[in-house]
């Protein structure tokens, strides 16, 4: 429903328009679908861009754990819906990352692909990138370009935009002093405005023509870029501690928990969050409604599974006894039961 709502709010399906031919350029379509979105952004961000991939992750992990054909069918359905959702604005990165997350899940649940399967996976990723460049630029040849291709996006763009942040603040624009934080925080701190993204300021300064034409969005740097734009070198030092805490705590929680449906889902959500925000803004580590929503969904699934009709020992009970400690409620499950190399429905349990 959220996906349908998003496309209705946009007024079209950009990917379909490109396939059938459109006078509007891909860059203009992408800008219109993103910054020109006329609907409720919370519905789009939470129930389409966040919930759709999360459901597909849950279905894949549950299929591996329980071996039910229903979980398999639900995964294929959620996979198709997620592909449509993540390509709504013609961005190439989200769908490539999504395939990568599926690969990580297969590794976490004990599926070791062969060399042929690894090559096939790499081929799928390359094909997705080629299709993305073809739909956006009319040719797939730019994928090999160091200036405009994915190599530039991965290797040079984040570093270059970080240098532009340092060059911009405070010589050309004063430090934001926390104005990149949500309005809830800035109102409490007595600041006059909130949600001022440093990446947007840098884009307006160094690519005003693209901003005026409506085809340029933000120049995202590494997370330290926005931290520096707000608080200078003190913000950089604090950002290292905050981001390191996120990565360290989530990794330690997973490593010290039984490998279950809930713990694997939690870990992949944290991997997804860190990968998306390391090259984005630092404020997402201070306030992220998407992460909070994902954790609430995971907790709801965990509690529902314990109270519902599932075998309690598969998802929650530890040696048959339930503990009300938060870590047990959300992450610990039955004693570890090794999964067979090939899934056998008669032997599938709630753990891997």
Tab-separated table of C-alpha atoms in Angstrom:
chain	number	residue	atom	x	y	z
A	1	UNK	CA	0.000	0.000	0.000
A	2	UNK	CA	2.839	2.398	0.854
A	3	UNK	CA	4.501	1.664	-2.494
A	4	UNK	CA	1.303	2.388	-4.395
A	5	UNK	CA	0.832	5.561	-2.353
A	6	UNK	CA	4.366	6.697	-3.228
A	7	UNK	CA	3.939	6.239	-6.968
A	8	UNK	CA	0.532	7.930	-6.884
A	9	UNK	CA	2.116	10.884	-5.055
A	10	UNK	CA	4.889	11.059	-7.659
A	11	UNK	CA	2.333	10.791	-10.447
A	12	UNK	CA	4.256	8.170	-12.400
A	13	UNK	CA	6.627	5.213	-12.201
A	14	UNK	CA	9.998	6.710	-13.241
A	15	UNK	CA	11.653	3.407	-14.191
A	16	UNK	CA	8.687	2.483	-16.395
A	17	UNK	CA	8.723	5.934	-17.987
A	18	UNK	CA	12.386	5.495	-18.911
A	19	UNK	CA	11.746	2.075	-20.420
A	20	UNK	CA	8.865	3.248	-22.620
A	21	UNK	CA	10.587	6.539	-23.438
A	22	UNK	CA	10.121	9.950	-21.897
A	23	UNK	CA	11.119	13.507	-22.760
A	24	UNK	CA	12.102	14.083	-19.130
A	25	UNK	CA	15.702	13.196	-18.316
A	26	UNK	CA	16.550	10.581	-15.716
A	27	UNK	CA	18.206	13.215	-13.506
A	28	UNK	CA	15.039	15.340	-13.533
A	29	UNK	CA	12.887	12.282	-12.769
A	30	UNK	CA	15.156	11.369	-9.883
A	31	UNK	CA	15.034	14.885	-8.444
A	32	UNK	CA	11.256	15.028	-8.812
A	33	UNK	CA	10.787	11.636	-7.152
A	34	UNK	CA	13.089	12.631	-4.293
A	35	UNK	CA	13.003	16.295	-3.382
A	36	UNK	CA	9.776	16.936	-5.342
A	37	UNK	CA	7.804	14.218	-3.567
A	38	UNK	CA	4.373	15.632	-2.694
A	39	UNK	CA	3.131	12.956	-0.331
A	40	UNK	CA	3.795	12.210	3.328
A	41	UNK	CA	7.495	11.421	3.545
A	42	UNK	CA	7.083	9.383	6.727
A	43	UNK	CA	4.889	6.860	4.892
A	44	UNK	CA	7.380	6.576	2.053
A	45	UNK	CA	10.475	6.351	4.254
A	46	UNK	CA	9.152	3.987	6.913
A	47	UNK	CA	6.564	1.757	5.294
A	48	UNK	CA	8.132	1.468	1.832
A	49	UNK	CA	11.887	2.088	1.970
A	50	UNK	CA	12.431	0.619	5.449
A	51	UNK	CA	9.707	-1.961	6.005
A	52	UNK	CA	9.812	-3.639	2.573
A	53	UNK	CA	13.497	-4.715	2.792
A	54	UNK	CA	13.070	-5.610	6.466
A	55	UNK	CA	10.186	-7.978	5.693
A	56	UNK	CA	12.175	-9.656	2.911
A	57	UNK	CA	15.127	-10.149	5.295
A	58	UNK	CA	12.793	-11.696	7.879
A	59	UNK	CA	11.246	-14.043	5.307
A	60	UNK	CA	14.629	-15.238	4.013
A	61	UNK	CA	16.015	-15.861	7.506
A	62	UNK	CA	12.810	-17.591	8.628
A	63	UNK	CA	12.778	-19.808	5.552
A	64	UNK	CA	16.301	-20.924	6.310
A	65	UNK	CA	15.403	-21.533	9.957
A	66	UNK	CA	12.016	-23.244	9.602
A	67	UNK	CA	12.031	-24.598	6.051
A	68	UNK	CA	8.418	-23.636	5.425
A	69	UNK	CA	7.274	-23.197	1.840
A	70	UNK	CA	5.122	-20.296	2.987
A	71	UNK	CA	8.222	-18.391	4.122
A	72	UNK	CA	9.823	-19.072	0.743
A	73	UNK	CA	6.822	-17.762	-1.169
A	74	UNK	CA	6.625	-14.718	1.091
A	75	UNK	CA	10.295	-14.021	0.451
A	76	UNK	CA	9.888	-14.030	-3.330
A	77	UNK	CA	6.865	-11.760	-3.035
A	78	UNK	CA	8.620	-9.338	-0.653
A	79	UNK	CA	11.763	-9.463	-2.816
A	80	UNK	CA	9.838	-8.294	-5.887
A	81	UNK	CA	8.118	-5.564	-3.885
A	82	UNK	CA	11.445	-4.408	-2.427
A	83	UNK	CA	13.062	-4.140	-5.860
A	84	UNK	CA	10.185	-1.931	-7.039
A	85	UNK	CA	10.344	0.158	-3.850
A	86	UNK	CA	14.114	0.730	-3.889
A	87	UNK	CA	14.150	1.808	-7.544
A	88	UNK	CA	11.306	4.321	-7.192
A	89	UNK	CA	13.664	7.289	-7.743
A	90	UNK	CA	16.119	5.583	-10.124
A	91	UNK	CA	18.954	5.420	-7.593
A	92	UNK	CA	21.390	2.604	-8.314
A	93	UNK	CA	22.981	2.277	-4.879
A	94	UNK	CA	20.025	0.992	-2.797
A	95	UNK	CA	19.285	-2.012	-5.003
A	96	UNK	CA	22.977	-2.999	-5.172
A	97	UNK	CA	23.268	-2.706	-1.395
A	98	UNK	CA	20.079	-4.738	-0.997
A	99	UNK	CA	21.503	-7.636	-3.003
A	100	UNK	CA	24.677	-7.383	-0.913
A	101	UNK	CA	22.638	-7.596	2.310
A	102	UNK	CA	20.927	-10.754	1.033
A	103	UNK	CA	24.361	-12.235	0.378
A	104	UNK	CA	25.478	-11.342	3.920
A	105	UNK	CA	22.363	-13.021	5.327
A	106	UNK	CA	23.150	-16.221	3.428
A	107	UNK	CA	26.611	-16.175	4.974
A	108	UNK	CA	25.232	-15.578	8.475
A	109	UNK	CA	22.777	-18.472	8.261
A	110	UNK	CA	25.432	-20.941	7.150
A	111	UNK	CA	24.995	-21.062	3.375
A	112	UNK	CA	28.422	-21.127	1.749
A	113	UNK	CA	28.112	-20.406	-1.975
A	114	UNK	CA	30.368	-22.111	-4.486
A	115	UNK	CA	32.735	-20.279	-6.816
A	116	UNK	CA	30.123	-20.459	-9.575
A	117	UNK	CA	27.473	-19.017	-7.294
A	118	UNK	CA	29.846	-16.239	-6.203
A	119	UNK	CA	30.521	-15.426	-9.846
A	120	UNK	CA	26.785	-15.395	-10.525
A	121	UNK	CA	26.244	-13.037	-7.586
A	122	UNK	CA	28.940	-10.694	-8.884
A	123	UNK	CA	27.363	-10.847	-12.317
A	124	UNK	CA	23.986	-9.845	-10.918
A	125	UNK	CA	25.521	-6.838	-9.141
A	126	UNK	CA	27.375	-5.732	-12.286
A	127	UNK	CA	24.211	-6.207	-14.366
A	128	UNK	CA	22.197	-4.055	-11.971
A	129	UNK	CA	24.816	-1.300	-12.170
A	130	UNK	CA	24.894	-1.479	-15.984
A	131	UNK	CA	21.107	-1.311	-16.181
A	132	UNK	CA	21.109	1.654	-13.809
A	133	UNK	CA	23.658	3.567	-15.880
A	134	UNK	CA	21.857	2.709	-19.110
A	135	UNK	CA	18.523	3.959	-17.780
A	136	UNK	CA	20.098	7.098	-16.303
A	137	UNK	CA	22.575	8.140	-18.992
A	138	UNK	CA	21.389	6.211	-22.049
A	139	UNK	CA	24.622	4.209	-22.146
A	140	UNK	CA	26.324	1.674	-19.905
A	141	UNK	CA	29.786	2.764	-21.034
A	142	UNK	CA	30.121	5.314	-18.226
A	143	UNK	CA	30.364	2.455	-15.744
A	144	UNK	CA	34.068	2.253	-16.696
A	145	UNK	CA	34.574	6.004	-16.389
A	146	UNK	CA	36.743	7.021	-13.456
A	147	UNK	CA	35.123	10.459	-13.424
A	148	UNK	CA	31.430	9.480	-13.527
A	149	UNK	CA	31.411	5.736	-12.893
A	150	UNK	CA	30.904	3.746	-9.686
A	151	UNK	CA	34.647	3.722	-8.998
A	152	UNK	CA	34.491	7.483	-8.587
A	153	UNK	CA	31.430	7.226	-6.356
A	154	UNK	CA	33.099	4.663	-4.099
A	155	UNK	CA	36.696	5.900	-4.035
A	156	UNK	CA	36.838	9.641	-4.659
A	157	UNK	CA	33.418	11.256	-4.160
A	158	UNK	CA	33.125	10.914	-0.386
A	159	UNK	CA	36.715	12.048	0.161
A	160	UNK	CA	36.381	14.950	-2.266
A	161	UNK	CA	33.139	16.187	-0.702
A	162	UNK	CA	34.756	15.908	2.738
A	163	UNK	CA	37.489	18.244	1.530
A	164	UNK	CA	34.821	20.617	0.208
A	165	UNK	CA	33.168	20.595	3.642
A	166	UNK	CA	36.465	21.589	5.261
A	167	UNK	CA	36.978	24.243	2.615
A	168	UNK	CA	33.456	25.634	3.062
A	169	UNK	CA	33.204	25.745	6.866
A	170	UNK	CA	33.894	28.167	8.472
A	171	UNK	CA	35.714	30.253	5.817
A	172	UNK	CA	32.741	30.651	3.477
A	173	UNK	CA	29.869	29.583	5.734
A	174	UNK	CA	29.848	29.777	9.521
A	175	UNK	CA	29.731	26.545	11.503
A	176	UNK	CA	26.128	25.372	11.777
A	177	UNK	CA	26.403	24.824	15.513
A	178	UNK	CA	23.954	21.920	15.650
A	179	UNK	CA	21.431	23.221	13.111
A	180	UNK	CA	21.690	19.951	11.173
A	181	UNK	CA	19.879	18.266	14.061
A	182	UNK	CA	16.108	17.677	13.928
A	183	UNK	CA	13.835	20.530	14.956
A	184	UNK	CA	13.020	18.671	18.169
A	185	UNK	CA	16.651	19.061	19.285
A	186	UNK	CA	17.202	22.574	17.938
A	187	UNK	CA	14.066	23.877	19.662
A	188	UNK	CA	15.324	22.440	22.955
A	189	UNK	CA	18.769	23.986	22.388
A	190	UNK	CA	17.257	27.356	21.503
A	191	UNK	CA	18.495	27.364	17.896
A	192	UNK	CA	16.531	29.208	15.243
A	193	UNK	CA	16.289	26.411	12.699
A	194	UNK	CA	16.834	22.669	12.214
A	195	UNK	CA	17.441	20.030	9.553
A	196	UNK	CA	19.944	22.252	7.701
A	197	UNK	CA	22.047	19.646	5.943
A	198	UNK	CA	25.649	20.593	5.263
A	199	UNK	CA	25.666	18.487	2.097
A	200	UNK	CA	22.928	20.680	0.643
A	201	UNK	CA	24.828	23.869	1.498
A	202	UNK	CA	27.992	22.541	-0.179
A	203	UNK	CA	25.993	21.517	-3.258
A	204	UNK	CA	24.383	24.971	-3.510
A	205	UNK	CA	27.810	26.579	-3.218
A	206	UNK	CA	29.743	24.438	-5.713
A	207	UNK	CA	26.986	23.359	-8.122
A	208	UNK	CA	24.447	26.190	-8.175
A	209	UNK	CA	23.443	25.469	-11.765
A	210	UNK	CA	22.505	21.886	-10.933
A	211	UNK	CA	20.509	23.042	-7.908
A	212	UNK	CA	18.720	25.697	-9.976
A	213	UNK	CA	17.892	23.122	-12.652
A	214	UNK	CA	16.495	20.792	-10.007
A	215	UNK	CA	18.846	17.912	-10.831
A	216	UNK	CA	21.331	18.230	-7.919
A	217	UNK	CA	20.584	17.200	-4.363
A	218	UNK	CA	23.304	17.002	-1.719
A	219	UNK	CA	27.062	16.437	-1.568
A	220	UNK	CA	27.269	13.794	1.124
A	221	UNK	CA	30.662	13.260	2.674
A	222	UNK	CA	31.829	10.769	5.235
A	223	UNK	CA	29.937	11.136	8.501
A	224	UNK	CA	32.706	13.341	9.855
A	225	UNK	CA	31.915	15.932	7.172
A	226	UNK	CA	28.615	16.968	8.737
A	227	UNK	CA	30.074	16.687	12.235
A	228	UNK	CA	32.816	19.114	11.212
A	229	UNK	CA	30.321	21.459	9.502
A	230	UNK	CA	28.400	21.762	12.772
A	231	UNK	CA	31.047	21.751	15.512
A	232	UNK	CA	34.440	21.865	13.848
A	233	UNK	CA	37.214	19.525	14.947
A	234	UNK	CA	35.474	18.918	18.264
A	235	UNK	CA	32.551	17.447	16.301
A	236	UNK	CA	34.957	15.197	14.400
A	237	UNK	CA	36.353	13.772	17.652
A	238	UNK	CA	32.870	13.216	19.101
A	239	UNK	CA	31.639	11.591	15.877
A	240	UNK	CA	34.397	8.966	16.035
A	241	UNK	CA	33.257	7.968	19.515
A	242	UNK	CA	29.534	7.921	18.624
A	243	UNK	CA	29.903	5.948	15.397
A	244	UNK	CA	32.386	3.544	16.970
A	245	UNK	CA	29.936	2.925	19.803
A	246	UNK	CA	27.167	2.038	17.351
A	247	UNK	CA	29.364	-0.397	15.444
A	248	UNK	CA	30.996	-1.927	18.527
A	249	UNK	CA	27.834	-2.393	20.600
A	250	UNK	CA	25.811	-3.911	17.752
A	251	UNK	CA	28.645	-6.312	16.859
A	252	UNK	CA	29.169	-7.391	20.476
A	253	UNK	CA	25.448	-7.917	21.051
A	254	UNK	CA	25.275	-10.191	18.016
A	255	UNK	CA	28.458	-12.116	18.810
A	256	UNK	CA	27.279	-12.761	22.396
A	257	UNK	CA	23.792	-13.904	21.353
A	258	UNK	CA	22.568	-17.216	20.030
A	259	UNK	CA	22.287	-17.210	16.261
A	260	UNK	CA	18.532	-17.020	15.804
A	261	UNK	CA	15.998	-15.431	13.494
A	262	UNK	CA	15.800	-12.348	15.688
A	263	UNK	CA	19.528	-11.896	16.312
A	264	UNK	CA	20.442	-12.281	12.622
A	265	UNK	CA	17.688	-9.837	11.665
A	266	UNK	CA	18.953	-7.362	14.276
A	267	UNK	CA	22.514	-7.643	13.033
A	268	UNK	CA	21.636	-7.160	9.355
A	269	UNK	CA	19.561	-4.088	10.272
A	270	UNK	CA	22.559	-2.602	12.082
A	271	UNK	CA	24.857	-3.423	9.141
A	272	UNK	CA	22.376	-1.741	6.802
A	273	UNK	CA	22.144	1.311	9.056
A	274	UNK	CA	25.917	1.702	9.362
A	275	UNK	CA	26.548	1.254	5.639
A	276	UNK	CA	23.897	3.840	4.754
A	277	UNK	CA	25.050	6.415	7.297
A	278	UNK	CA	28.829	6.150	7.179
A	279	UNK	CA	28.730	8.038	3.878
A	280	UNK	CA	25.799	10.228	4.863
A	281	UNK	CA	25.192	12.645	7.687
A	282	UNK	CA	26.350	12.406	11.258
A	283	UNK	CA	22.928	13.499	12.556
A	284	UNK	CA	21.469	10.084	11.636
A	285	UNK	CA	23.564	8.669	14.471
A	286	UNK	CA	21.971	11.151	16.839
A	287	UNK	CA	18.427	10.776	15.558
A	288	UNK	CA	17.274	8.112	13.099
A	289	UNK	CA	13.553	7.426	12.859
A	290	UNK	CA	14.280	4.641	10.353
A	291	UNK	CA	16.530	2.769	12.794
A	292	UNK	CA	14.075	3.285	15.656
A	293	UNK	CA	11.236	1.995	13.471
A	294	UNK	CA	13.259	-1.075	12.441
A	295	UNK	CA	14.093	-1.938	16.044
A	296	UNK	CA	10.441	-1.543	17.064
A	297	UNK	CA	9.436	-3.911	14.245
A	298	UNK	CA	12.046	-6.464	15.343
A	299	UNK	CA	10.909	-6.214	18.968
A	300	UNK	CA	7.278	-6.591	17.885
A	301	UNK	CA	8.083	-9.686	15.831
A	302	UNK	CA	10.005	-11.125	18.754
A	303	UNK	CA	7.252	-10.513	21.298
A	304	UNK	CA	4.508	-11.645	18.911
A	305	UNK	CA	6.432	-14.831	18.124
A	306	UNK	CA	6.777	-15.610	21.819
A	307	UNK	CA	3.105	-14.924	22.548
A	308	UNK	CA	1.813	-16.377	19.294
A	309	UNK	CA	1.503	-19.824	17.798
A	310	UNK	CA	5.176	-20.487	17.001
A	311	UNK	CA	7.095	-23.085	18.937
A	312	UNK	CA	8.356	-20.925	21.790
A	313	UNK	CA	11.540	-22.924	22.126
A	314	UNK	CA	12.412	-22.046	18.544
A	315	UNK	CA	12.474	-18.303	18.965
A	316	UNK	CA	12.664	-17.329	22.606
A	317	UNK	CA	12.906	-19.854	25.386
A	318	UNK	CA	16.332	-20.672	26.688
A	319	UNK	CA	16.284	-24.281	27.907
A	320	UNK	CA	12.515	-24.032	28.102
A	321	UNK	CA	12.485	-21.084	30.515
A	322	UNK	CA	11.684	-17.552	29.515
A	323	UNK	CA	13.674	-14.702	30.963
A	324	UNK	CA	12.242	-11.209	31.190
A	325	UNK	CA	15.631	-9.589	30.721
A	326	UNK	CA	15.501	-7.315	27.686
A	327	UNK	CA	18.429	-8.997	25.976
A	328	UNK	CA	16.732	-12.376	26.380
A	329	UNK	CA	13.367	-11.114	25.154
A	330	UNK	CA	14.821	-9.623	21.988
A	331	UNK	CA	17.833	-11.762	21.110
A	332	UNK	CA	18.233	-15.086	22.941
A	333	UNK	CA	16.469	-18.207	21.727
A	334	UNK	CA	16.629	-21.981	21.987
A	335	UNK	CA	19.917	-23.818	22.519
A	336	UNK	CA	21.944	-23.756	19.327
A	337	UNK	CA	20.933	-26.437	16.858
A	338	UNK	CA	23.275	-26.808	13.871
A	339	UNK	CA	21.522	-26.459	10.533
A	340	UNK	CA	22.231	-29.125	7.898
A	341	UNK	CA	24.185	-28.131	4.821
A	342	UNK	CA	21.045	-28.639	2.735
A	343	UNK	CA	17.771	-27.603	4.261
A	344	UNK	CA	15.711	-30.539	5.491
A	345	UNK	CA	12.209	-29.493	6.540
A	346	UNK	CA	11.929	-32.352	8.978
A	347	UNK	CA	15.057	-31.197	10.811
A	348	UNK	CA	14.721	-27.405	10.470
A	349	UNK	CA	14.684	-25.597	13.784
A	350	UNK	CA	14.447	-22.033	14.914
A	351	UNK	CA	18.202	-21.646	15.123
A	352	UNK	CA	20.992	-22.141	12.661
